[in-house]
Amino acid sequence: MTLHIHTPLIESRPLSLSTARSIWLKLEALQPCGSFKLRGVGHACQTHHARGARHFVSSSGGNAGLAVAYAGRQLGVPVTVVVPETTTEHAKQLLRLEDARVVVRGSSWQEANAHAQTLLGPEDAFIHPFDDPLLWTGHASMIDEVAATGMKPDALVLSVGGGGLLSGVVEGLRRNGWTDVPVLAVETHGAASLHAAMAAGHSVELPGITSVATSLGAKRVADQALACSREHPLYSHVVSDREALQACERLLRDHRLLVEPACGAALALLERPEVLAPYRQVLVIVCGGATATLEQIRAWREQA
Ligand SMILES: *Cc1c(COP(=O)(O)O)cnc(C)c1O
């Protein structure tokens, strides 16, 4: 039994027509807690539960925290999520809907995370948002589902925050023998930590995050993400917040799905014909995002 669901894989007629190739969408936005995170987080939580964990702790006020809260409720394990004061009321409400205990501590994620570490007892499991092999193995299941349909893409587009999704997708491509399928990894300006690390040739820490795509806001990517860029065909692309927001509005219009700018970033690459030119069939991971609202996307768009 898994906590995530099998998601639909659809060929987008509007996006295929406008790009003059086949655009396939893996609809991770339809996971019960709104993002792909449930695949990895669900696998990690089930593994820790089987090993005797009696309490899950997270320090993410975003989709990772929501996935932990959902997984904990499903498994009957209490969940504490420590978030900084900057977390929106909306995000805290979503966590409480999943019965998580929400603790507000500190003015930054670093402070909230430091407090979360002090809460950990011997029967508790800390669930990291992106840097854990258990997460990657869970995320890889989305590629198993694509392979099972018989459709093999010529390229795969996804967004990168801390690189957990990237690491999991590359694991999935490998275990299905698809080591020749290139990954187009997309970040937004102001959150482009993989792009910076690949340019430097080693892990680097961004001074800060300035993008509205908050779910991409890891100042440093997991070492595994950088390893993927060396061991698998991978191209890094950076889009603007405005492009990511426009892509969110377009997906809503074309497919009636509302996603976060973090997900819009990947979709925004479809507006770059020169990037898509070599590929006939392109698969986009529509990673989702539960904290998006139409009002927020429109307000950001006016600022951008
Ligand atoms: C977490 C998340 C990302 C980035 O995933 P990483 O594993 O941190 O790279 C992108 N989009 C959404 C909606 C997310 O929740």
mmCIF file of N, CA and C in Angstrom, residues 10-136:
data_model
loop_
_atom_site.group_PDB
_atom_site.id
_atom_site.type_symbol
_atom_site.label_atom_id
_atom_site.label_comp_id
_atom_site.label_asym_id
_atom_site.label_seq_id
_atom_site.Cartn_x
_atom_site.Cartn_y
_atom_site.Cartn_z
ATOM 1 N N ILE A 10 -1.462 12.824 -19.342
ATOM 2 C CA ILE A 10 -2.305 13.241 -20.472
ATOM 3 C C ILE A 10 -1.461 13.952 -21.520
ATOM 4 N N GLU A 11 -1.890 13.846 -22.765
ATOM 5 C CA GLU A 11 -1.260 14.633 -23.813
ATOM 6 C C GLU A 11 -2.055 15.931 -23.911
ATOM 7 N N SER A 12 -1.357 17.047 -23.730
ATOM 8 C CA SER A 12 -2.052 18.340 -23.741
ATOM 9 C C SER A 12 -2.269 18.784 -25.179
ATOM 10 N N ARG A 13 -3.506 18.869 -25.577
ATOM 11 C CA ARG A 13 -3.815 19.311 -26.934
ATOM 12 C C ARG A 13 -3.399 20.782 -27.124
ATOM 13 N N PRO A 14 -3.799 21.702 -26.221
ATOM 14 C CA PRO A 14 -3.411 23.109 -26.450
ATOM 15 C C PRO A 14 -1.889 23.313 -26.467
ATOM 16 N N LEU A 15 -1.183 22.664 -25.542
ATOM 17 C CA LEU A 15 0.272 22.870 -25.489
ATOM 18 C C LEU A 15 0.966 22.171 -26.654
ATOM 19 N N SER A 16 0.434 21.028 -27.076
ATOM 20 C CA SER A 16 1.023 20.333 -28.224
ATOM 21 C C SER A 16 0.861 21.175 -29.490
ATOM 22 N N LEU A 17 -0.324 21.756 -29.666
ATOM 23 C CA LEU A 17 -0.545 22.575 -30.866
ATOM 24 C C LEU A 17 0.349 23.807 -30.854
ATOM 25 N N SER A 18 0.464 24.456 -29.689
ATOM 26 C CA SER A 18 1.224 25.710 -29.689
ATOM 27 C C SER A 18 2.728 25.479 -29.768
ATOM 28 N N THR A 19 3.196 24.271 -29.431
ATOM 29 C CA THR A 19 4.640 24.010 -29.515
ATOM 30 C C THR A 19 4.993 23.151 -30.735
ATOM 31 N N ALA A 20 3.980 22.670 -31.468
ATOM 32 C CA ALA A 20 4.187 21.823 -32.650
ATOM 33 C C ALA A 20 4.947 20.540 -32.327
ATOM 34 N N ARG A 21 4.633 19.955 -31.202
ATOM 35 C CA ARG A 21 5.174 18.635 -30.807
ATOM 36 C C ARG A 21 4.237 18.052 -29.748
ATOM 37 N N SER A 22 4.510 16.825 -29.295
ATOM 38 C CA SER A 22 3.637 16.225 -28.276
ATOM 39 C C SER A 22 4.101 16.640 -26.891
ATOM 40 N N ILE A 23 3.202 17.280 -26.160
ATOM 41 C CA ILE A 23 3.505 17.652 -24.779
ATOM 42 C C ILE A 23 2.660 16.781 -23.850
ATOM 43 N N TRP A 24 3.364 15.995 -23.043
ATOM 44 C CA TRP A 24 2.699 15.099 -22.092
ATOM 45 C C TRP A 24 2.817 15.691 -20.692
ATOM 46 N N LEU A 25 1.717 15.644 -19.954
ATOM 47 C CA LEU A 25 1.713 16.195 -18.602
ATOM 48 C C LEU A 25 1.482 15.077 -17.586
ATOM 49 N N LYS A 26 2.396 14.952 -16.622
ATOM 50 C CA LYS A 26 2.199 14.010 -15.509
ATOM 51 C C LYS A 26 1.618 14.836 -14.367
ATOM 52 N N LEU A 27 0.346 14.563 -14.048
ATOM 53 C CA LEU A 27 -0.418 15.484 -13.202
ATOM 54 C C LEU A 27 -0.255 15.209 -11.707
ATOM 55 N N GLU A 28 0.941 15.518 -11.212
ATOM 56 C CA GLU A 28 1.222 15.338 -9.782
ATOM 57 C C GLU A 28 0.448 16.327 -8.906
ATOM 58 N N ALA A 29 -0.086 17.361 -9.526
ATOM 59 C CA ALA A 29 -0.921 18.316 -8.786
ATOM 60 C C ALA A 29 -2.162 17.621 -8.219
ATOM 61 N N LEU A 30 -2.486 16.430 -8.758
ATOM 62 C CA LEU A 30 -3.693 15.727 -8.309
ATOM 63 C C LEU A 30 -3.441 14.796 -7.128
ATOM 64 N N GLN A 31 -2.202 14.733 -6.637
ATOM 65 C CA GLN A 31 -1.971 13.957 -5.405
ATOM 66 C C GLN A 31 -2.865 14.520 -4.293
ATOM 67 N N PRO A 32 -3.331 13.678 -3.365
ATOM 68 C CA PRO A 32 -4.291 14.159 -2.362
ATOM 69 C C PRO A 32 -3.825 15.398 -1.587
ATOM 70 N N CYS A 33 -2.537 15.572 -1.362
ATOM 71 C CA CYS A 33 -2.155 16.805 -0.665
ATOM 72 C C CYS A 33 -1.562 17.840 -1.621
ATOM 73 N N GLY A 34 -1.816 17.688 -2.912
ATOM 74 C CA GLY A 34 -1.572 18.777 -3.851
ATOM 75 C C GLY A 34 -0.224 18.825 -4.537
ATOM 76 N N SER A 35 0.687 17.923 -4.214
ATOM 77 C CA SER A 35 1.980 17.943 -4.908
ATOM 78 C C SER A 35 2.610 16.552 -4.923
ATOM 79 N N PHE A 36 3.637 16.417 -5.770
ATOM 80 C CA PHE A 36 4.398 15.163 -5.875
ATOM 81 C C PHE A 36 5.048 14.768 -4.557
ATOM 82 N N LYS A 37 5.207 15.733 -3.628
ATOM 83 C CA LYS A 37 5.960 15.468 -2.390
ATOM 84 C C LYS A 37 5.480 14.211 -1.665
ATOM 85 N N LEU A 38 4.180 13.919 -1.840
ATOM 86 C CA LEU A 38 3.630 12.768 -1.119
ATOM 87 C C LEU A 38 4.305 11.455 -1.505
ATOM 88 N N ARG A 39 4.817 11.368 -2.739
ATOM 89 C CA ARG A 39 5.472 10.116 -3.143
ATOM 90 C C ARG A 39 6.661 9.807 -2.237
ATOM 91 N N GLY A 40 7.576 10.769 -2.141
ATOM 92 C CA GLY A 40 8.775 10.548 -1.342
ATOM 93 C C GLY A 40 8.497 10.592 0.150
ATOM 94 N N VAL A 41 7.731 11.593 0.550
ATOM 95 C CA VAL A 41 7.433 11.748 1.981
ATOM 96 C C VAL A 41 6.630 10.551 2.483
ATOM 97 N N GLY A 42 5.680 10.083 1.672
ATOM 98 C CA GLY A 42 4.881 8.919 2.059
ATOM 99 C C GLY A 42 5.772 7.693 2.253
ATOM 100 N N HIS A 43 6.706 7.502 1.320
ATOM 101 C CA HIS A 43 7.622 6.358 1.415
ATOM 102 C C HIS A 43 8.511 6.488 2.656
ATOM 103 N N ALA A 44 9.015 7.700 2.900
ATOM 104 C CA ALA A 44 9.875 7.915 4.082
ATOM 105 C C ALA A 44 9.074 7.674 5.368
ATOM 106 N N CYS A 45 7.852 8.214 5.431
ATOM 107 C CA CYS A 45 7.052 8.066 6.653
ATOM 108 C C CYS A 45 6.680 6.594 6.895
ATOM 109 N N GLN A 46 6.318 5.885 5.828
ATOM 110 C CA GLN A 46 5.978 4.469 6.003
ATOM 111 C C GLN A 46 7.193 3.665 6.472
ATOM 112 N N THR A 47 8.364 4.004 5.926
ATOM 113 C CA THR A 47 9.582 3.293 6.313
ATOM 114 C C THR A 47 9.906 3.548 7.788
ATOM 115 N N HIS A 48 9.842 4.839 8.198
ATOM 116 C CA HIS A 48 10.129 5.161 9.607
ATOM 117 C C HIS A 48 9.085 4.553 10.540
ATOM 118 N N HIS A 49 7.831 4.539 10.101
ATOM 119 C CA HIS A 49 6.743 3.950 10.900
ATOM 120 C C HIS A 49 7.010 2.463 11.129
ATOM 121 N N ALA A 50 7.410 1.771 10.043
ATOM 122 C CA ALA A 50 7.697 0.336 10.143
ATOM 123 C C ALA A 50 8.887 0.071 11.073
ATOM 124 N N ARG A 51 9.788 1.058 11.165
ATOM 125 C CA ARG A 51 10.957 0.905 12.058
ATOM 126 C C ARG A 51 10.637 1.347 13.479
ATOM 127 N N GLY A 52 9.387 1.785 13.726
ATOM 128 C CA GLY A 52 8.976 2.087 15.100
ATOM 129 C C GLY A 52 8.802 3.554 15.430
ATOM 130 N N ALA A 53 8.909 4.449 14.463
ATOM 131 C CA ALA A 53 8.723 5.877 14.759
ATOM 132 C C ALA A 53 7.292 6.129 15.231
ATOM 133 N N ARG A 54 7.149 6.961 16.257
ATOM 134 C CA ARG A 54 5.831 7.219 16.829
ATOM 135 C C ARG A 54 5.421 8.684 16.716
ATOM 136 N N HIS A 55 6.235 9.492 16.031
ATOM 137 C CA HIS A 55 5.972 10.932 15.898
ATOM 138 C C HIS A 55 6.824 11.430 14.741
ATOM 139 N N PHE A 56 6.208 12.203 13.826
ATOM 140 C CA PHE A 56 6.964 12.773 12.709
ATOM 141 C C PHE A 56 7.129 14.264 12.921
ATOM 142 N N VAL A 57 8.318 14.769 12.602
ATOM 143 C CA VAL A 57 8.610 16.198 12.742
ATOM 144 C C VAL A 57 9.074 16.733 11.383
ATOM 145 N N SER A 58 8.532 17.898 11.011
ATOM 146 C CA SER A 58 8.927 18.562 9.771
ATOM 147 C C SER A 58 9.157 20.036 10.073
ATOM 148 N N SER A 59 9.953 20.688 9.254
ATOM 149 C CA SER A 59 10.153 22.133 9.436
ATOM 150 C C SER A 59 9.780 22.875 8.159
ATOM 151 N N SER A 60 8.876 22.285 7.387
ATOM 152 C CA SER A 60 8.455 22.921 6.141
ATOM 153 C C SER A 60 7.024 23.432 6.265
ATOM 154 N N GLY A 61 6.845 24.723 6.022
ATOM 155 C CA GLY A 61 5.498 25.285 5.997
ATOM 156 C C GLY A 61 4.848 25.140 4.636
ATOM 157 N N GLY A 62 5.518 24.455 3.726
ATOM 158 C CA GLY A 62 5.011 24.299 2.360
ATOM 159 C C GLY A 62 4.541 22.877 2.091
ATOM 160 N N ASN A 63 4.744 22.454 0.854
ATOM 161 C CA ASN A 63 4.187 21.175 0.406
ATOM 162 C C ASN A 63 4.801 19.967 1.101
ATOM 163 N N ALA A 64 6.064 20.081 1.528
ATOM 164 C CA ALA A 64 6.680 18.945 2.221
ATOM 165 C C ALA A 64 6.022 18.745 3.587
ATOM 166 N N GLY A 65 5.798 19.844 4.317
ATOM 167 C CA GLY A 65 5.130 19.756 5.612
ATOM 168 C C GLY A 65 3.718 19.207 5.465
ATOM 169 N N LEU A 66 3.038 19.660 4.428
ATOM 170 C CA LEU A 66 1.672 19.165 4.179
ATOM 171 C C LEU A 66 1.664 17.671 3.898
ATOM 172 N N ALA A 67 2.654 17.222 3.137
ATOM 173 C CA ALA A 67 2.727 15.793 2.821
ATOM 174 C C ALA A 67 3.006 14.981 4.085
ATOM 175 N N VAL A 68 3.861 15.503 4.978
ATOM 176 C CA VAL A 68 4.134 14.795 6.233
ATOM 177 C C VAL A 68 2.855 14.742 7.075
ATOM 178 N N ALA A 69 2.134 15.874 7.113
ATOM 179 C CA ALA A 69 0.896 15.924 7.900
ATOM 180 C C ALA A 69 -0.118 14.912 7.361
ATOM 181 N N TYR A 70 -0.237 14.855 6.044
ATOM 182 C CA TYR A 70 -1.175 13.914 5.415
ATOM 183 C C TYR A 70 -0.763 12.471 5.717
ATOM 184 N N ALA A 71 0.531 12.190 5.530
ATOM 185 C CA ALA A 71 1.029 10.822 5.753
ATOM 186 C C ALA A 71 0.823 10.411 7.206
ATOM 187 N N GLY A 72 1.107 11.330 8.128
ATOM 188 C CA GLY A 72 0.940 11.025 9.553
ATOM 189 C C GLY A 72 -0.515 10.708 9.886
ATOM 190 N N ARG A 73 -1.415 11.510 9.354
ATOM 191 C CA ARG A 73 -2.838 11.269 9.625
ATOM 192 C C ARG A 73 -3.260 9.908 9.074
ATOM 193 N N GLN A 74 -2.804 9.589 7.869
ATOM 194 C CA GLN A 74 -3.161 8.295 7.271
ATOM 195 C C GLN A 74 -2.608 7.122 8.079
ATOM 196 N N LEU A 75 -1.405 7.297 8.645
ATOM 197 C CA LEU A 75 -0.757 6.204 9.378
ATOM 198 C C LEU A 75 -1.120 6.205 10.859
ATOM 199 N N GLY A 76 -1.863 7.233 11.301
ATOM 200 C CA GLY A 76 -2.208 7.334 12.712
ATOM 201 C C GLY A 76 -1.021 7.739 13.579
ATOM 202 N N VAL A 77 -0.106 8.505 13.003
ATOM 203 C CA VAL A 77 1.090 8.967 13.718
ATOM 204 C C VAL A 77 1.001 10.486 13.888
ATOM 205 N N PRO A 78 1.140 11.010 15.112
ATOM 206 C CA PRO A 78 1.065 12.462 15.281
ATOM 207 C C PRO A 78 2.217 13.190 14.592
ATOM 208 N N VAL A 79 1.924 14.402 14.129
ATOM 209 C CA VAL A 79 2.895 15.177 13.349
ATOM 210 C C VAL A 79 3.037 16.566 13.959
ATOM 211 N N THR A 80 4.286 17.013 14.089
ATOM 212 C CA THR A 80 4.553 18.400 14.481
ATOM 213 C C THR A 80 5.288 19.078 13.337
ATOM 214 N N VAL A 81 4.792 20.248 12.933
ATOM 215 C CA VAL A 81 5.462 21.019 11.890
ATOM 216 C C VAL A 81 5.882 22.357 12.506
ATOM 217 N N VAL A 82 7.182 22.619 12.507
ATOM 218 C CA VAL A 82 7.696 23.882 13.037
ATOM 219 C C VAL A 82 7.905 24.830 11.862
ATOM 220 N N VAL A 83 7.263 25.988 11.908
ATOM 221 C CA VAL A 83 7.366 26.939 10.790
ATOM 222 C C VAL A 83 7.797 28.300 11.311
ATOM 223 N N PRO A 84 8.462 29.102 10.470
ATOM 224 C CA PRO A 84 8.844 30.448 10.903
ATOM 225 C C PRO A 84 7.653 31.412 10.878
ATOM 226 N N GLU A 85 7.847 32.570 11.510
ATOM 227 C CA GLU A 85 6.773 33.571 11.622
ATOM 228 C C GLU A 85 6.302 34.074 10.256
ATOM 229 N N THR A 86 7.140 33.915 9.232
ATOM 230 C CA THR A 86 6.790 34.414 7.896
ATOM 231 C C THR A 86 5.756 33.533 7.189
ATOM 232 N N THR A 87 5.453 32.364 7.747
ATOM 233 C CA THR A 87 4.518 31.438 7.094
ATOM 234 C C THR A 87 3.116 32.042 7.053
ATOM 235 N N THR A 88 2.450 31.932 5.917
ATOM 236 C CA THR A 88 1.119 32.551 5.774
ATOM 237 C C THR A 88 0.082 31.810 6.617
ATOM 238 N N GLU A 89 -0.975 32.538 6.965
ATOM 239 C CA GLU A 89 -2.084 31.964 7.719
ATOM 240 C C GLU A 89 -2.711 30.815 6.916
ATOM 241 N N HIS A 90 -2.777 31.015 5.607
ATOM 242 C CA HIS A 90 -3.350 29.997 4.716
ATOM 243 C C HIS A 90 -2.587 28.673 4.825
ATOM 244 N N ALA A 91 -1.256 28.764 4.797
ATOM 245 C CA ALA A 91 -0.435 27.550 4.881
ATOM 246 C C ALA A 91 -0.632 26.858 6.242
ATOM 247 N N LYS A 92 -0.692 27.669 7.314
ATOM 248 C CA LYS A 92 -0.899 27.076 8.651
ATOM 249 C C LYS A 92 -2.260 26.395 8.732
ATOM 250 N N GLN A 93 -3.269 27.017 8.117
ATOM 251 C CA GLN A 93 -4.613 26.410 8.105
ATOM 252 C C GLN A 93 -4.602 25.072 7.390
ATOM 253 N N LEU A 94 -3.906 25.003 6.251
ATOM 254 C CA LEU A 94 -3.846 23.746 5.500
ATOM 255 C C LEU A 94 -3.196 22.653 6.347
ATOM 256 N N LEU A 95 -2.151 23.012 7.108
ATOM 257 C CA LEU A 95 -1.486 22.031 7.971
ATOM 258 C C LEU A 95 -2.433 21.554 9.072
ATOM 259 N N ARG A 96 -3.196 22.496 9.653
ATOM 260 C CA ARG A 96 -4.118 22.121 10.744
ATOM 261 C C ARG A 96 -5.267 21.272 10.232
ATOM 262 N N LEU A 97 -5.667 21.507 8.973
ATOM 263 C CA LEU A 97 -6.717 20.658 8.369
ATOM 264 C C LEU A 97 -6.293 19.196 8.362
ATOM 265 N N GLU A 98 -4.966 18.965 8.259
ATOM 266 C CA GLU A 98 -4.449 17.592 8.269
ATOM 267 C C GLU A 98 -4.121 17.132 9.684
ATOM 268 N N ASP A 99 -4.596 17.882 10.684
ATOM 269 C CA ASP A 99 -4.428 17.538 12.109
ATOM 270 C C ASP A 99 -2.991 17.664 12.605
ATOM 271 N N ALA A 100 -2.126 18.371 11.863
ATOM 272 C CA ALA A 100 -0.756 18.559 12.358
ATOM 273 C C ALA A 100 -0.759 19.588 13.485
ATOM 274 N N ARG A 101 0.179 19.403 14.439
ATOM 275 C CA ARG A 101 0.422 20.436 15.442
ATOM 276 C C ARG A 101 1.390 21.431 14.802
ATOM 277 N N VAL A 102 0.994 22.708 14.744
ATOM 278 C CA VAL A 102 1.831 23.727 14.104
ATOM 279 C C VAL A 102 2.500 24.560 15.192
ATOM 280 N N VAL A 103 3.818 24.595 15.175
ATOM 281 C CA VAL A 103 4.587 25.401 16.129
ATOM 282 C C VAL A 103 5.261 26.519 15.348
ATOM 283 N N VAL A 104 5.012 27.770 15.743
ATOM 284 C CA VAL A 104 5.627 28.905 15.056
ATOM 285 C C VAL A 104 6.855 29.326 15.848
ATOM 286 N N ARG A 105 8.020 29.315 15.177
ATOM 287 C CA ARG A 105 9.253 29.628 15.907
ATOM 288 C C ARG A 105 10.288 30.256 14.956
ATOM 289 N N GLY A 106 10.772 31.444 15.309
ATOM 290 C CA GLY A 106 11.890 32.032 14.572
ATOM 291 C C GLY A 106 11.463 32.869 13.380
ATOM 292 N N SER A 107 12.390 33.692 12.904
ATOM 293 C CA SER A 107 12.070 34.593 11.797
ATOM 294 C C SER A 107 12.510 34.023 10.454
ATOM 295 N N SER A 108 13.194 32.877 10.464
ATOM 296 C CA SER A 108 13.619 32.270 9.199
ATOM 297 C C SER A 108 13.434 30.769 9.287
ATOM 298 N N TRP A 109 13.513 30.122 8.104
ATOM 299 C CA TRP A 109 13.410 28.661 8.095
ATOM 300 C C TRP A 109 14.530 28.039 8.930
ATOM 301 N N GLN A 110 15.740 28.640 8.870
ATOM 302 C CA GLN A 110 16.874 28.084 9.619
ATOM 303 C C GLN A 110 16.549 27.991 11.116
ATOM 304 N N GLU A 111 15.929 29.053 11.649
ATOM 305 C CA GLU A 111 15.593 29.060 13.088
ATOM 306 C C GLU A 111 14.508 28.030 13.393
ATOM 307 N N ALA A 112 13.484 27.969 12.524
ATOM 308 C CA ALA A 112 12.415 26.980 12.732
ATOM 309 C C ALA A 112 12.998 25.565 12.686
ATOM 310 N N ASN A 113 13.872 25.348 11.712
ATOM 311 C CA ASN A 113 14.473 24.026 11.556
ATOM 312 C C ASN A 113 15.339 23.663 12.766
ATOM 313 N N ALA A 114 16.092 24.635 13.273
ATOM 314 C CA ALA A 114 16.934 24.373 14.447
ATOM 315 C C ALA A 114 16.065 23.974 15.634
ATOM 316 N N HIS A 115 14.924 24.658 15.811
ATOM 317 C CA HIS A 115 14.021 24.305 16.906
ATOM 318 C C HIS A 115 13.443 22.903 16.697
ATOM 319 N N ALA A 116 13.076 22.603 15.440
ATOM 320 C CA ALA A 116 12.513 21.277 15.143
ATOM 321 C C ALA A 116 13.486 20.175 15.569
ATOM 322 N N GLN A 117 14.796 20.395 15.351
ATOM 323 C CA GLN A 117 15.793 19.370 15.712
ATOM 324 C C GLN A 117 15.817 19.123 17.222
ATOM 325 N N THR A 118 15.538 20.185 18.017
ATOM 326 C CA THR A 118 15.577 20.020 19.479
ATOM 327 C C THR A 118 14.379 19.208 19.979
ATOM 328 N N LEU A 119 13.335 19.073 19.149
ATOM 329 C CA LEU A 119 12.131 18.344 19.582
ATOM 330 C C LEU A 119 12.277 16.840 19.422
ATOM 331 N N LEU A 120 13.340 16.408 18.719
ATOM 332 C CA LEU A 120 13.413 15.008 18.324
ATOM 333 C C LEU A 120 13.798 14.089 19.468
ATOM 334 N N GLY A 121 12.890 13.195 19.822
ATOM 335 C CA GLY A 121 13.180 12.159 20.816
ATOM 336 C C GLY A 121 13.546 10.867 20.113
ATOM 337 N N PRO A 122 13.838 9.813 20.892
ATOM 338 C CA PRO A 122 14.293 8.539 20.304
ATOM 339 C C PRO A 122 13.238 7.870 19.422
ATOM 340 N N GLU A 123 11.964 8.143 19.624
ATOM 341 C CA GLU A 123 10.933 7.479 18.811
ATOM 342 C C GLU A 123 10.375 8.404 17.739
ATOM 343 N N ASP A 124 11.091 9.539 17.497
ATOM 344 C CA ASP A 124 10.615 10.505 16.515
ATOM 345 C C ASP A 124 11.426 10.386 15.231
ATOM 346 N N ALA A 125 10.791 10.723 14.107
ATOM 347 C CA ALA A 125 11.513 10.767 12.833
ATOM 348 C C ALA A 125 11.397 12.165 12.252
ATOM 349 N N PHE A 126 12.543 12.723 11.859
ATOM 350 C CA PHE A 126 12.552 14.006 11.165
ATOM 351 C C PHE A 126 12.457 13.722 9.671
ATOM 352 N N ILE A 127 11.529 14.382 8.993
ATOM 353 C CA ILE A 127 11.348 14.148 7.556
ATOM 354 C C ILE A 127 11.848 15.386 6.803
ATOM 355 N N HIS A 128 12.960 15.204 6.110
ATOM 356 C CA HIS A 128 13.576 16.320 5.371
ATOM 357 C C HIS A 128 12.765 16.629 4.115
ATOM 358 N N PRO A 129 12.712 17.906 3.698
ATOM 359 C CA PRO A 129 11.918 18.207 2.493
ATOM 360 C C PRO A 129 12.527 17.717 1.167
ATOM 361 N N PHE A 130 13.840 17.537 1.088
ATOM 362 C CA PHE A 130 14.394 17.116 -0.218
ATOM 363 C C PHE A 130 15.660 16.270 -0.145
ATOM 364 N N ASP A 131 16.370 16.244 0.966
ATOM 365 C CA ASP A 131 17.697 15.624 0.976
ATOM 366 C C ASP A 131 17.706 14.304 1.751
ATOM 367 N N ASP A 132 17.134 13.260 1.160
ATOM 368 C CA ASP A 132 17.062 11.969 1.834
ATOM 369 C C ASP A 132 16.798 10.888 0.763
ATOM 370 N N PRO A 133 17.644 9.849 0.695
ATOM 371 C CA PRO A 133 17.449 8.797 -0.312
ATOM 372 C C PRO A 133 16.064 8.146 -0.248
ATOM 373 N N LEU A 134 15.439 8.098 0.924
ATOM 374 C CA LEU A 134 14.080 7.520 1.007
ATOM 375 C C LEU A 134 13.105 8.345 0.171
ATOM 376 N N LEU A 135 13.287 9.669 0.184
ATOM 377 C CA LEU A 135 12.416 10.539 -0.610
ATOM 378 C C LEU A 135 12.608 10.251 -2.102
ATOM 379 N N TRP A 136 13.851 10.150 -2.516
ATOM 380 C CA TRP A 136 14.140 9.974 -3.951
ATOM 381 C C TRP A 136 13.539 8.675 -4.457
#
